[in-house]
Coordinates of C-alpha atoms in Angstrom, one line a residue:
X1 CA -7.2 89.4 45.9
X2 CA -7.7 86.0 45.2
X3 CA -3.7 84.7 43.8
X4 CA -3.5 81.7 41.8
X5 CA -2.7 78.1 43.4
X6 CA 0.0 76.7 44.7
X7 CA 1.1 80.1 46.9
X8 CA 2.9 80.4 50.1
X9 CA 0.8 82.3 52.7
X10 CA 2.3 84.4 55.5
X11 CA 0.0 85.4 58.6
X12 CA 1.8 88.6 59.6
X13 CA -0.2 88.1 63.4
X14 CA 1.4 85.1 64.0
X15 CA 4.8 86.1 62.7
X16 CA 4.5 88.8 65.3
X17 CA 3.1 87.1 68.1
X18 CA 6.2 84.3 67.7
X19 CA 8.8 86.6 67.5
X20 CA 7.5 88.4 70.5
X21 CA 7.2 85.1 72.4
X22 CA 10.9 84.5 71.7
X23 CA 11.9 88.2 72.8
X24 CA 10.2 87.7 75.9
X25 CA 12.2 84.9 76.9
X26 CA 15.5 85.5 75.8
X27 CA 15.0 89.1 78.1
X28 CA 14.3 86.9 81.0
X29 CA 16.7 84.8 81.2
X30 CA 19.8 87.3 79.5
X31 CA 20.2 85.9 76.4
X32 CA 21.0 87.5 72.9
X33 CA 19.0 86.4 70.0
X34 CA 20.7 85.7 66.2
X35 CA 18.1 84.4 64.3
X36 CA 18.4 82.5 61.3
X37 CA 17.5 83.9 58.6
X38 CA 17.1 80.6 56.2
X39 CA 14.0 80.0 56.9
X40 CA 12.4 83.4 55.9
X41 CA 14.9 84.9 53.7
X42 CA 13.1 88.2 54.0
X43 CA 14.7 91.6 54.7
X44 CA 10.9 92.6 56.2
X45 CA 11.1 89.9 58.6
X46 CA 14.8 90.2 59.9
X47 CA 14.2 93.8 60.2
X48 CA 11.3 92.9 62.3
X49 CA 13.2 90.6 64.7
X50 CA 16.0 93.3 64.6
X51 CA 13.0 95.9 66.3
X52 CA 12.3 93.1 68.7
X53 CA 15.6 93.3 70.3
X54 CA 18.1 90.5 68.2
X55 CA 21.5 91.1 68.8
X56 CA 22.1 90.1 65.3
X57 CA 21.3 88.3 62.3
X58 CA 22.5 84.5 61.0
X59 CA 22.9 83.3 57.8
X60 CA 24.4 80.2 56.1
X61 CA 25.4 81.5 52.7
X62 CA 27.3 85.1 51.6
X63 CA 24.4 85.8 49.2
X64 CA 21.9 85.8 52.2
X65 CA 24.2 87.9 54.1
X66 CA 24.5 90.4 51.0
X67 CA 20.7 90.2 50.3
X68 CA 19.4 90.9 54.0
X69 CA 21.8 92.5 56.0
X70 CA 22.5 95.5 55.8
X71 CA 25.4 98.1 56.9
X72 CA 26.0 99.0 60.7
X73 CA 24.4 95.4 61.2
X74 CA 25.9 92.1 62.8
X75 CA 25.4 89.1 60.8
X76 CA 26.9 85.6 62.0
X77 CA 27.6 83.0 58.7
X78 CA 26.7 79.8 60.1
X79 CA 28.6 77.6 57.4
X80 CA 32.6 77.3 57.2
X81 CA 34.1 79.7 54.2
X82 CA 37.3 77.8 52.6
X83 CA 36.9 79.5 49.5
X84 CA 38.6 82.6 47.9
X85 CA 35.6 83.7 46.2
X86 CA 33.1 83.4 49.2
X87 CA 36.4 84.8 51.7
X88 CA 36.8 88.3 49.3
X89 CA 33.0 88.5 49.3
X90 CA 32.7 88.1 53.1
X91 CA 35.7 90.3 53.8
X92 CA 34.2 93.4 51.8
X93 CA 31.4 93.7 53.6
X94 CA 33.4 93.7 56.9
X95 CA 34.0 97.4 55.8
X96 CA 30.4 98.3 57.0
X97 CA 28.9 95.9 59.4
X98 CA 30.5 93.4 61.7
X99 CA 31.2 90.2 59.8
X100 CA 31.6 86.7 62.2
X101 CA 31.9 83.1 60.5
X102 CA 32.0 80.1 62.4
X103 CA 34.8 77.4 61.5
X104 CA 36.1 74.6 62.3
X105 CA 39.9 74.5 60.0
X106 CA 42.8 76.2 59.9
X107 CA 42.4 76.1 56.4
X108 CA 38.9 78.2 56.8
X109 CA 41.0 80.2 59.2
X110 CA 43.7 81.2 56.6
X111 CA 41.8 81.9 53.7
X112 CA 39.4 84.3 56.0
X113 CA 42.8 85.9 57.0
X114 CA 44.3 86.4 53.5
X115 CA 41.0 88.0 52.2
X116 CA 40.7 90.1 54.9
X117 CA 43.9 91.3 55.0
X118 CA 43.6 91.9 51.1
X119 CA 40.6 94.3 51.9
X120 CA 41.7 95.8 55.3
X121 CA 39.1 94.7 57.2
X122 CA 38.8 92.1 60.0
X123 CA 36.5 89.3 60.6
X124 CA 35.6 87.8 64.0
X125 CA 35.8 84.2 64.3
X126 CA 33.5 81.4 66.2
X127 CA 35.5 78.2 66.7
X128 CA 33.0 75.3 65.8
X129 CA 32.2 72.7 68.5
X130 CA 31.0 69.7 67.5
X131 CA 28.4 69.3 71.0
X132 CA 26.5 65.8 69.7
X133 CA 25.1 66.7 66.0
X134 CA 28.6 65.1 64.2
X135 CA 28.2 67.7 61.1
X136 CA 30.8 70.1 61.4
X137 CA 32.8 71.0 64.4
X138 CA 36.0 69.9 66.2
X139 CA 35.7 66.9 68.2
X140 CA 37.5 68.2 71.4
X141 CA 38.1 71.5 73.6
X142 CA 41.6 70.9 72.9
X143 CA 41.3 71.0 69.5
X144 CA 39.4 74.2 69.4
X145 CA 41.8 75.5 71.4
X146 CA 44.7 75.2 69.2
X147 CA 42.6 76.6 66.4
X148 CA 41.9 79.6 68.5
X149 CA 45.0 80.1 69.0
X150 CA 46.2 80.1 65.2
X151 CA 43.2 82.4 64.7
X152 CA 44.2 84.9 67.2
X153 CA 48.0 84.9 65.4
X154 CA 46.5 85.7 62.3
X155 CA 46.2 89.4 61.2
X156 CA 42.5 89.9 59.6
X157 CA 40.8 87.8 62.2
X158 CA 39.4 88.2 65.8
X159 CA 38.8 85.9 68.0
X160 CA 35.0 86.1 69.4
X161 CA 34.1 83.0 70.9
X162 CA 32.4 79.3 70.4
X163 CA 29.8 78.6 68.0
X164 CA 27.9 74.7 68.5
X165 CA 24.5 73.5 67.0
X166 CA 22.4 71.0 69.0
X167 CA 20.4 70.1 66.3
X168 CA 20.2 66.2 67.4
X169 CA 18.4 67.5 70.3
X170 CA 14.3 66.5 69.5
X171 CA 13.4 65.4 73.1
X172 CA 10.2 66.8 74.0
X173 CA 10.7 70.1 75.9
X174 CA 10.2 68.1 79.9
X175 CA 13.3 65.7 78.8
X176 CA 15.6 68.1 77.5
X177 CA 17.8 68.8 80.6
X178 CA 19.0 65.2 80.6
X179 CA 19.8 65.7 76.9
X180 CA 22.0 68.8 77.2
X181 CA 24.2 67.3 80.1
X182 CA 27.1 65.9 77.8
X183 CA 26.5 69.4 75.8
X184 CA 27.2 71.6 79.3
X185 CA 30.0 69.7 80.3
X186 CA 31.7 69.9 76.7
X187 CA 31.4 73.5 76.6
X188 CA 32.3 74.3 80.5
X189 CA 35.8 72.5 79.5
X190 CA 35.8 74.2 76.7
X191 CA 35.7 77.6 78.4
X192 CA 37.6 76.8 80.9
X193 CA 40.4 75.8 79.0
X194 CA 40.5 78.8 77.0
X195 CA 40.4 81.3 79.6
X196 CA 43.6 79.2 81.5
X197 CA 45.1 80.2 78.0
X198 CA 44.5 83.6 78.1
X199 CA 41.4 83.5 75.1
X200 CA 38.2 84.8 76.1
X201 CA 34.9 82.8 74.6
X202 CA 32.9 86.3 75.0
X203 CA 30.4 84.7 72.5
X204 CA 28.7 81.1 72.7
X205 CA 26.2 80.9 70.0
X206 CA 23.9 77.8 70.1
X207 CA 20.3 77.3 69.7
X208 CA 17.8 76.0 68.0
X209 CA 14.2 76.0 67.1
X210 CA 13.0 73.0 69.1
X211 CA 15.7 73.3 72.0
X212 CA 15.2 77.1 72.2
X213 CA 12.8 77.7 74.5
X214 CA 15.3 75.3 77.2
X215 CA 18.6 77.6 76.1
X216 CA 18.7 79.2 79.5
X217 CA 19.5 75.2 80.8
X218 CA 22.6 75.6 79.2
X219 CA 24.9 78.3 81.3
X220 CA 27.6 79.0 79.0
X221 CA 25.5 79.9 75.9
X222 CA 25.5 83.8 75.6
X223 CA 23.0 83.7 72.5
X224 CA 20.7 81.4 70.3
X225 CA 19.9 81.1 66.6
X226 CA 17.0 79.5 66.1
X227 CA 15.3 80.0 62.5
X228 CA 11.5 77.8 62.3
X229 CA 10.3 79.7 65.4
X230 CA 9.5 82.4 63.2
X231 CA 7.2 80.9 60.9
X232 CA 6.4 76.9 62.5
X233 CA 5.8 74.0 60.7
X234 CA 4.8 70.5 61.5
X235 CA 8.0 69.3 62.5
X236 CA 7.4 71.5 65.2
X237 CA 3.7 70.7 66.1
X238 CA 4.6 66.5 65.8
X239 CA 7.5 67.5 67.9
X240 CA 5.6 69.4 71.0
X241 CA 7.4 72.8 70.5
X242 CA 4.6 74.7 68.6
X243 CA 0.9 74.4 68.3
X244 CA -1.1 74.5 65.0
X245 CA -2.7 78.2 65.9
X246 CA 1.5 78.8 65.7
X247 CA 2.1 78.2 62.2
X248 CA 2.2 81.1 60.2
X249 CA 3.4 80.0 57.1
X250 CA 1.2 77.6 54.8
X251 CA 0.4 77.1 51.3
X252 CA -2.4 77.3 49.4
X253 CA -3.4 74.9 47.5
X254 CA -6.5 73.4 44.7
X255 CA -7.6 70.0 44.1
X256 CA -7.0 69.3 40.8
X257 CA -8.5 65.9 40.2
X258 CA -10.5 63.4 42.1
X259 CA -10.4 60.2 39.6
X260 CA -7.8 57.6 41.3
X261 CA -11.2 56.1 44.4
X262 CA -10.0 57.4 47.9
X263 CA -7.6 59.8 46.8
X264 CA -8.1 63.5 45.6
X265 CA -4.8 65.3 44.1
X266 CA -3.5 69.1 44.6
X267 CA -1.5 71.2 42.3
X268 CA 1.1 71.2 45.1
X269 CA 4.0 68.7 44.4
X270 CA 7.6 68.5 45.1
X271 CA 8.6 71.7 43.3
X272 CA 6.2 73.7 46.2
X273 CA 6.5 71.2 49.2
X274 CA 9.4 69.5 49.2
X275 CA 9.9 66.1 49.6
X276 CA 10.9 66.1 52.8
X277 CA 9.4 63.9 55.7
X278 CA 8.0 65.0 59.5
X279 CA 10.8 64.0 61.6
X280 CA 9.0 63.4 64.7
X281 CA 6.6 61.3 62.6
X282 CA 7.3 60.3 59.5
X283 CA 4.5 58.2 58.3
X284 CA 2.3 61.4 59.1
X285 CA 2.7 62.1 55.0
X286 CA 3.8 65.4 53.5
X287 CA 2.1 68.0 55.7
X288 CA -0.8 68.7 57.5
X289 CA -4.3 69.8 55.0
X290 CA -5.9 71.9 57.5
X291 CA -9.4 72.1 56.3
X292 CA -9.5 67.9 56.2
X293 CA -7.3 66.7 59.2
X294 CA -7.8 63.0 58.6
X295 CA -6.5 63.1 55.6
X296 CA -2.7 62.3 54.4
X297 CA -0.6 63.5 51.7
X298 CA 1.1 60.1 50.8
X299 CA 3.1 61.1 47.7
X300 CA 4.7 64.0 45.9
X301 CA 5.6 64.1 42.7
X302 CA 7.2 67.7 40.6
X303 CA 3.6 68.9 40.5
X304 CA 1.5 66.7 41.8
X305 CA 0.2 66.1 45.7
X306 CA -1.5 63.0 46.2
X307 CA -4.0 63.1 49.1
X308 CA -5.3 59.8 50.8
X309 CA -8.7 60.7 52.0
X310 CA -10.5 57.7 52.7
X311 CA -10.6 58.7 56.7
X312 CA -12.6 61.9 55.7
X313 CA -16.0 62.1 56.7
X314 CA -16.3 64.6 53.6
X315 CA -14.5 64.3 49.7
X316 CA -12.7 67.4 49.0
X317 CA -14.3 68.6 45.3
X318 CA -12.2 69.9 42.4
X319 CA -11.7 73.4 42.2
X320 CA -11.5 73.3 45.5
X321 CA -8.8 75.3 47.7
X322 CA -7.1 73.9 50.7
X323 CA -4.0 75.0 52.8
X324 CA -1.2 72.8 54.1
X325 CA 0.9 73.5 56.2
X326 CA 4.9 71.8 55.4
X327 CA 6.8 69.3 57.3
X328 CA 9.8 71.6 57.4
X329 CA 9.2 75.4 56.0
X330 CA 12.8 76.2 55.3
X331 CA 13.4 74.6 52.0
X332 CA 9.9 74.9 51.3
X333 CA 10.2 79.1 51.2
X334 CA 13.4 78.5 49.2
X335 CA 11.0 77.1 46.4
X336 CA 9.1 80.6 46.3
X337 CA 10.0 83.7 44.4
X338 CA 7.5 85.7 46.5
X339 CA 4.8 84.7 49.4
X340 CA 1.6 86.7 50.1
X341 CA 1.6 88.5 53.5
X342 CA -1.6 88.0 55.0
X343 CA -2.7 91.3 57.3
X344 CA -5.8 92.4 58.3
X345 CA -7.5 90.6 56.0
X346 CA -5.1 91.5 52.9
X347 CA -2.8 89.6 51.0
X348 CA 0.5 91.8 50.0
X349 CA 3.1 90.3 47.8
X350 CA 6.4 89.5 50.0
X351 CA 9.8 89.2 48.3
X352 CA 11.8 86.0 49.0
X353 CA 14.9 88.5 48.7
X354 CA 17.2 85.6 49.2
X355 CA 16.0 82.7 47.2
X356 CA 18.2 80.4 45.6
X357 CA 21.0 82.4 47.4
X358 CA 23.6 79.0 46.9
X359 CA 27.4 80.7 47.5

């Protein structure tokens, strides 16, 4: 089977192979895995880190939740719920799988109550930390303590623990100890000041994909959520946490047009890439083109991908098919209806079950 260009590939071998990595590690050093499931957004692949021993699944919006969970199952919504309509949604499916959502009001707090005691069900609660990424999260142990507190009055909620995000962390992996200091010492007061109160931080959910293979530095953190490691992208190679041979996700691609001297264009713009730069190197252009590594992919427009290739040693002709592999692959899947799982030498049509999935 030969689908037409631009298409999302998925290497099922290397899907496996970093899942099992992960697995590996988090058994060594004790630690429960909740991986995210934006960057996927496939029920085949969370079911396949559930068989590899995650505790549980994470999710940033309901309609992911909805989509790939499924009941008996413990899912974590990694994005505050304020709202009536996203609270009742969240609520009902407490009544068949355990439900957790980390916040950071007692706004968020009460509206979580009201729906769930609306439905009779109860949701368990992750006080956000802000630990160094200054998105979301209080600012202070005491603060979270006085909105754990408030949780555990209400009726409809359960107090499970701390949720943080040290997302700000990109230090290659030799340098990270020194970054997670102020993170350790944050989150020992933290815990230490709960438990003089009487609350128990039982869960400390943390993680990410380029700080995940250092979580065991961190003492207090109980689980991780990374999402990338699943699939790679160059934001992880630039960055020193994954290799080429570790991307499993890429897109395939046909030069379209060779006209404009020095440059070749692919039928793989914005709408299939994103727009969105390599963090660890920026000027590194919009992916990596496998088959021609000196060349860069300077500009994106809706549908087309313009590709500086005056360092080749060889022009790329029209018709021809290359693959790229994205700067960041979340957003970029999220721009797919379907991908092509790639498996002993067969493509199979794969279901992006929770595309577009916005509330």
């Amino acid at each position: 089977m030969n689908p037409p260009t631009p298409y999302l590939k998925i290497n099922a071998q290397r899907v496996r192979r970093n899942i099992e990595k992960l697995a590996a590690y988090a058994a060594q050093h004790n630690l429960g895995i909740r991986p995210h499931t934006k960057t996927h957004k496939s029920r085949r692949v969370a079911q396949m880190q559930l068989e590899a021993g995650a505790v549980g699944l994470t999710c940033a919006k309901v309609g992911e939740v909805e989509t790939i969970s499924g009941p008996g199952e413990d899912v974590l919504l990694a994005y505050p719920a304020v709202d009536p309509a996203r609270c009742q949604r969240l609520a009902k499916l407490a009544g068949d799988r355990t439900i957790r959502v980390a916040i950071d009001s007692v706004v968020a707090a009460q509206a979580l109550a009201q729906a769930a005691q609306q439905a009779g069900t109860v949701i368990g609660i992750l006080v956000d930390l802000d630990v160094g990424m200054g998105r979301t999260g209080l600012q202070s142990p005491r603060d979270t303590l006085e909105l754990a507190r408030e949780v555990d009055r209400l009726r409809g909620l359960r107090v499970d623990g701390l949720f943080c995000y040290p997302g700000f962390i990109w230090q290659p992996a030799d340098q990270q100890a020194e970054a997670f200091k102020p993170v350790i010492d944050k989150l020992e007061e933290t815990v230490q000041l709960w438990r003089q109160a009487g609350l128990n931080a039982g869960i400390v959910s943390s993680g990410s994909t380029p700080t995940a293979y250092q979580s065991h530095l961190v003492p207090q953190v109980t689980e991780i959520r990374p999402g990338t490691y699943v699939y790679q992208d160059m934001n992880g190679v630039h960055g020193g946490f994954c290799s080429l041979e570790e991307c499993a996700a890429t897109i395939v691609c046909t030069v379209v047009s060779n006209a404009v001297p020095g440059q070749v264009v692919i039928d793989a713009g914005s709408k299939t890439l994103t727009s969105d730069r390599c963090l660890p190197a920026p000027d590194s252009g919009h992916g990596y083109v496998l088959e021609y590594p000196q060349a860069r992919i300077t500009r994106l427009t809706e549908e087309h991908g313009q590709v500086d290739i005056r360092q080749c040693d060889r022009a790329p002709k029209i018709g021809e098919r290359v693959t790229v592999i994205p700067n960041h692959i979340c957003p970029c899947v999220n721009l797919h209806e379907a991908a092509w799982w790639e498996e002993d030498g067969r493509l199979q049509p794969l279901r992006i079950d929770a595309r577009g999935k916005l509330s």
